[in-house]
Coordinates of C-alpha atoms in Angstrom, one line a residue:
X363 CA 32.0 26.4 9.3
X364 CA 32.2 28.2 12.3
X365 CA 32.4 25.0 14.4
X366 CA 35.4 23.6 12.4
X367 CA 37.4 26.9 12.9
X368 CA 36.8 27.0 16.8
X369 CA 37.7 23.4 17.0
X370 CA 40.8 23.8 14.9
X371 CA 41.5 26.9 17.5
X372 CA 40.5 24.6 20.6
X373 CA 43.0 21.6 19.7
X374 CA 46.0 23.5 18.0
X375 CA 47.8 24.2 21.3
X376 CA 46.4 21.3 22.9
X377 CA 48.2 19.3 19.9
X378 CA 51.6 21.5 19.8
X379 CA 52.8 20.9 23.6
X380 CA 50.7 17.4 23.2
X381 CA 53.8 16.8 21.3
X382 CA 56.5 18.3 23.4
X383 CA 55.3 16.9 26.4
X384 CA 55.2 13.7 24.8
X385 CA 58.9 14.6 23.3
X386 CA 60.1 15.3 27.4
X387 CA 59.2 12.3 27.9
X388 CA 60.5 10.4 25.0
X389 CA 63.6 11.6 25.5
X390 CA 63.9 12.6 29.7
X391 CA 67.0 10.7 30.0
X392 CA 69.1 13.1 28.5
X393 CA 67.0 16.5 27.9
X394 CA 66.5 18.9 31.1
X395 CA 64.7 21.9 31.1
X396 CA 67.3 24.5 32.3
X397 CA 70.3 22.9 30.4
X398 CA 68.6 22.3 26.7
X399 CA 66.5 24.1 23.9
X400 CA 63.0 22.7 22.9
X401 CA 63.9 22.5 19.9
X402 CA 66.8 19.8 21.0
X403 CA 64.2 16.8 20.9
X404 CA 63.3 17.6 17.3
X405 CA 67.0 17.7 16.2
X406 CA 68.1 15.9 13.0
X407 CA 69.2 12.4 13.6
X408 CA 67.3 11.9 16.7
X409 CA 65.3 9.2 16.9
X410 CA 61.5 9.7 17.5
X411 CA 62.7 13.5 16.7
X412 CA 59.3 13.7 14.2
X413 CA 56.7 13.2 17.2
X414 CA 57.5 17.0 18.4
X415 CA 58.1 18.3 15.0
X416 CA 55.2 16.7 13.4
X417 CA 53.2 18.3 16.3
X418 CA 54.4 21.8 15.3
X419 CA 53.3 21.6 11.6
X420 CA 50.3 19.8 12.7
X421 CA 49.4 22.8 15.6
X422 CA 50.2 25.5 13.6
X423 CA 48.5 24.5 10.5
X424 CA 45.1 24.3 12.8
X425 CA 45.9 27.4 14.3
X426 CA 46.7 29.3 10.6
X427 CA 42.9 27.6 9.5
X428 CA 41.5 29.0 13.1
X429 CA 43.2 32.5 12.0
X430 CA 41.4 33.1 8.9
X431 CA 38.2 32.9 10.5
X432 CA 39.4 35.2 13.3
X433 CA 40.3 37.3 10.3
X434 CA 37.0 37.4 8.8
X435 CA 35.5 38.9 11.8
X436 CA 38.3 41.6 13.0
X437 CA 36.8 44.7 13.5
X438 CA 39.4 47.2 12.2
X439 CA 42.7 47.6 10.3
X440 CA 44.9 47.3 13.2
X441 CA 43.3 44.1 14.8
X442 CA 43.5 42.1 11.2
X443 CA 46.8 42.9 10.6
X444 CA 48.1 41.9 13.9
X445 CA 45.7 38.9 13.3
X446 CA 47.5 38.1 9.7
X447 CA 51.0 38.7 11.3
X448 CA 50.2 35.8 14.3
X449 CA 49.3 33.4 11.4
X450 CA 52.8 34.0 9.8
X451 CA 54.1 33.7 13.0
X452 CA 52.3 30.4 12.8
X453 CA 53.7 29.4 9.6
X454 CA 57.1 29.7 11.5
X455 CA 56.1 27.3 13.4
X456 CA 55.4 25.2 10.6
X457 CA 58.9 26.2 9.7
X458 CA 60.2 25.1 12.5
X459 CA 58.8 21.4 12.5
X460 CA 60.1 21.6 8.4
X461 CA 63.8 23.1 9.3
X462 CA 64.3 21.0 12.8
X463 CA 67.6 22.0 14.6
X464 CA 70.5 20.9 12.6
X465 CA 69.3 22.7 9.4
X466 CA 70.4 25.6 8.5
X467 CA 66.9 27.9 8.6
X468 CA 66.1 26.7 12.4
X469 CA 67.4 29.2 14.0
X470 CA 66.0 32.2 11.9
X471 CA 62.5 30.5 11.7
X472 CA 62.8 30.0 15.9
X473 CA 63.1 33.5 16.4
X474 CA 60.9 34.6 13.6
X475 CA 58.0 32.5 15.3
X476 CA 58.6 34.3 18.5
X477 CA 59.2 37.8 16.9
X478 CA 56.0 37.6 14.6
X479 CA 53.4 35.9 16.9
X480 CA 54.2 38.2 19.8
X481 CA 54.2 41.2 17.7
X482 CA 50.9 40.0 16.5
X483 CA 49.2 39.2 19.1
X484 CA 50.5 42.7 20.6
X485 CA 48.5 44.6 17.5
X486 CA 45.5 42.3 17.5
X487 CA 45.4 43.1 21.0
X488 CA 45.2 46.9 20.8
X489 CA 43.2 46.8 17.7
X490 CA 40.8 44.5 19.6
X491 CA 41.0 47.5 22.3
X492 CA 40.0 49.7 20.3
X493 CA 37.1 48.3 18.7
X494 CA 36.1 48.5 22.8
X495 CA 37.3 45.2 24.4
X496 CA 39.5 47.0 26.9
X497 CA 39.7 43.7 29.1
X498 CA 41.8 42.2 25.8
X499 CA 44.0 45.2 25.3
X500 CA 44.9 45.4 29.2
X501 CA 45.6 41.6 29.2
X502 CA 47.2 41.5 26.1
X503 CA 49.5 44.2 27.2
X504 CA 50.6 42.3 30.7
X505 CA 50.9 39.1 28.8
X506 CA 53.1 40.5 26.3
X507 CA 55.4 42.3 29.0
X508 CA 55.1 40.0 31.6
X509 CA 56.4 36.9 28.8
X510 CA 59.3 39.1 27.7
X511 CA 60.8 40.2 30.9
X512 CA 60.4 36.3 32.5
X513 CA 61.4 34.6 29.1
X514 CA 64.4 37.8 29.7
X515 CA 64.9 36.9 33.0
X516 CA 65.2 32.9 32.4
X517 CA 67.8 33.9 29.5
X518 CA 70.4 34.9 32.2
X519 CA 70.0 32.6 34.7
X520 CA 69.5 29.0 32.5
X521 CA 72.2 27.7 30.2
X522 CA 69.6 26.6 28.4
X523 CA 66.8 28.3 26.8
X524 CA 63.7 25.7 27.4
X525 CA 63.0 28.0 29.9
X526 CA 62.6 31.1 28.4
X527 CA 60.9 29.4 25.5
X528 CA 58.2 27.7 27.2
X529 CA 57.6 31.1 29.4
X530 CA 56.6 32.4 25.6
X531 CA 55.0 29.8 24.2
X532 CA 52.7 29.6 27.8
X533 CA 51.8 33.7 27.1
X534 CA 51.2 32.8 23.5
X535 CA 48.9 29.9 24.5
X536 CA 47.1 32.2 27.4
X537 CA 46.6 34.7 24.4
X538 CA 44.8 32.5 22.2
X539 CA 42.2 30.9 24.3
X540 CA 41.6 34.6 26.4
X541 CA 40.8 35.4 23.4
X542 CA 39.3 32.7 21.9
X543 CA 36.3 32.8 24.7
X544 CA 35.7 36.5 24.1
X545 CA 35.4 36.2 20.6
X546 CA 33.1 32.5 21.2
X547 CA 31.1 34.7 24.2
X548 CA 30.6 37.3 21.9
X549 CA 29.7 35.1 18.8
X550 CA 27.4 33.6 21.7
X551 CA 25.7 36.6 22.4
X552 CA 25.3 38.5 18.8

């Protein structure tokens, strides 16, 4: 069982910007990074608009399975609630493939997926901290600042907000396999 859960883990954000890449370049001659939202190549009406929004559901639905076996083996309170909060974040995500831009739920389930999964990952982070893994809790705490000043940052000086959206969903992704091989070295080791 342990296997499928890793795997699910390995490929869920290999399969979610699988699909955005593959949505740039579906639709690159109209879609630019600083002028549009990611969420613009998913948009009702567009053709092809269900190869990055069939992505999301399919990504997050991997990463919710991978979750519940990183639940299983949190070590405290703190680190399986922020655990339980990134998997709803994940089911935002889900949300967000459901409800593409043009509904009206997008833009609440967009932020939600941000809000959630960073606060999640945020309390996993410390909880994993203080269970002892002080090289998650320090890198957890420069992803998670260093993600929201850039994504910040990119907010001001891009029309669009590709930019800013991408900077968080790269910290997310950097989360989840730093992570990921401590949990697997540890599992390794035990």
């Amino acid at each position: 069982m342990r296997n499928s859960h890793l795997l699910a883990g390995i490929l869920a954000p290999i399969v979610g910007l699988g699909g955005v890449f593959a949505a740039i370049v579906i639709n690159r001659s109209w879609w630019r990074l600083t002028e549009n939202a990611i969420s613009d190549m998913g948009r009702v009406g567009l053709k092809y608009n269900w190869v990055m929004n069939a992505s999301l559901v399919l990504a997050a639905l991997l990463g919710i399975y991978y979750a519940t076996w990183l639940i299983k083996r949190s070590r405290n309170a703190l680190e399986r609630a922020g655990i339980v909060i990134f998997a709803i974040g994940l089911a935002f995500l889900t949300a967000i493939g459901v409800f593409p831009e043009g509904t009206s739920p997008h833009y609440y389930v967009s932020w939600a997926f941000f809000l959630t999964a960073s606060l999640g990952l945020l309390m996993a982070g410390a909880g994993m901290g203080i269970a002892g893994n002080r090289e998650i809790l320090y890198s957890t705490i420069a992803i998670f600042a260093l993600a929201w000043i850039l994504a910040l940052w990119a907010r001001r000086h891009f029309r669009g907000v590709a930019v800013a959206e991408f900077i968080g969903v790269f910290a997310i992704v950097c989360w989840h396999y730093l992570v990921m091989l401590r949990v697997a070295s540890a599992e390794a080791t035990a």
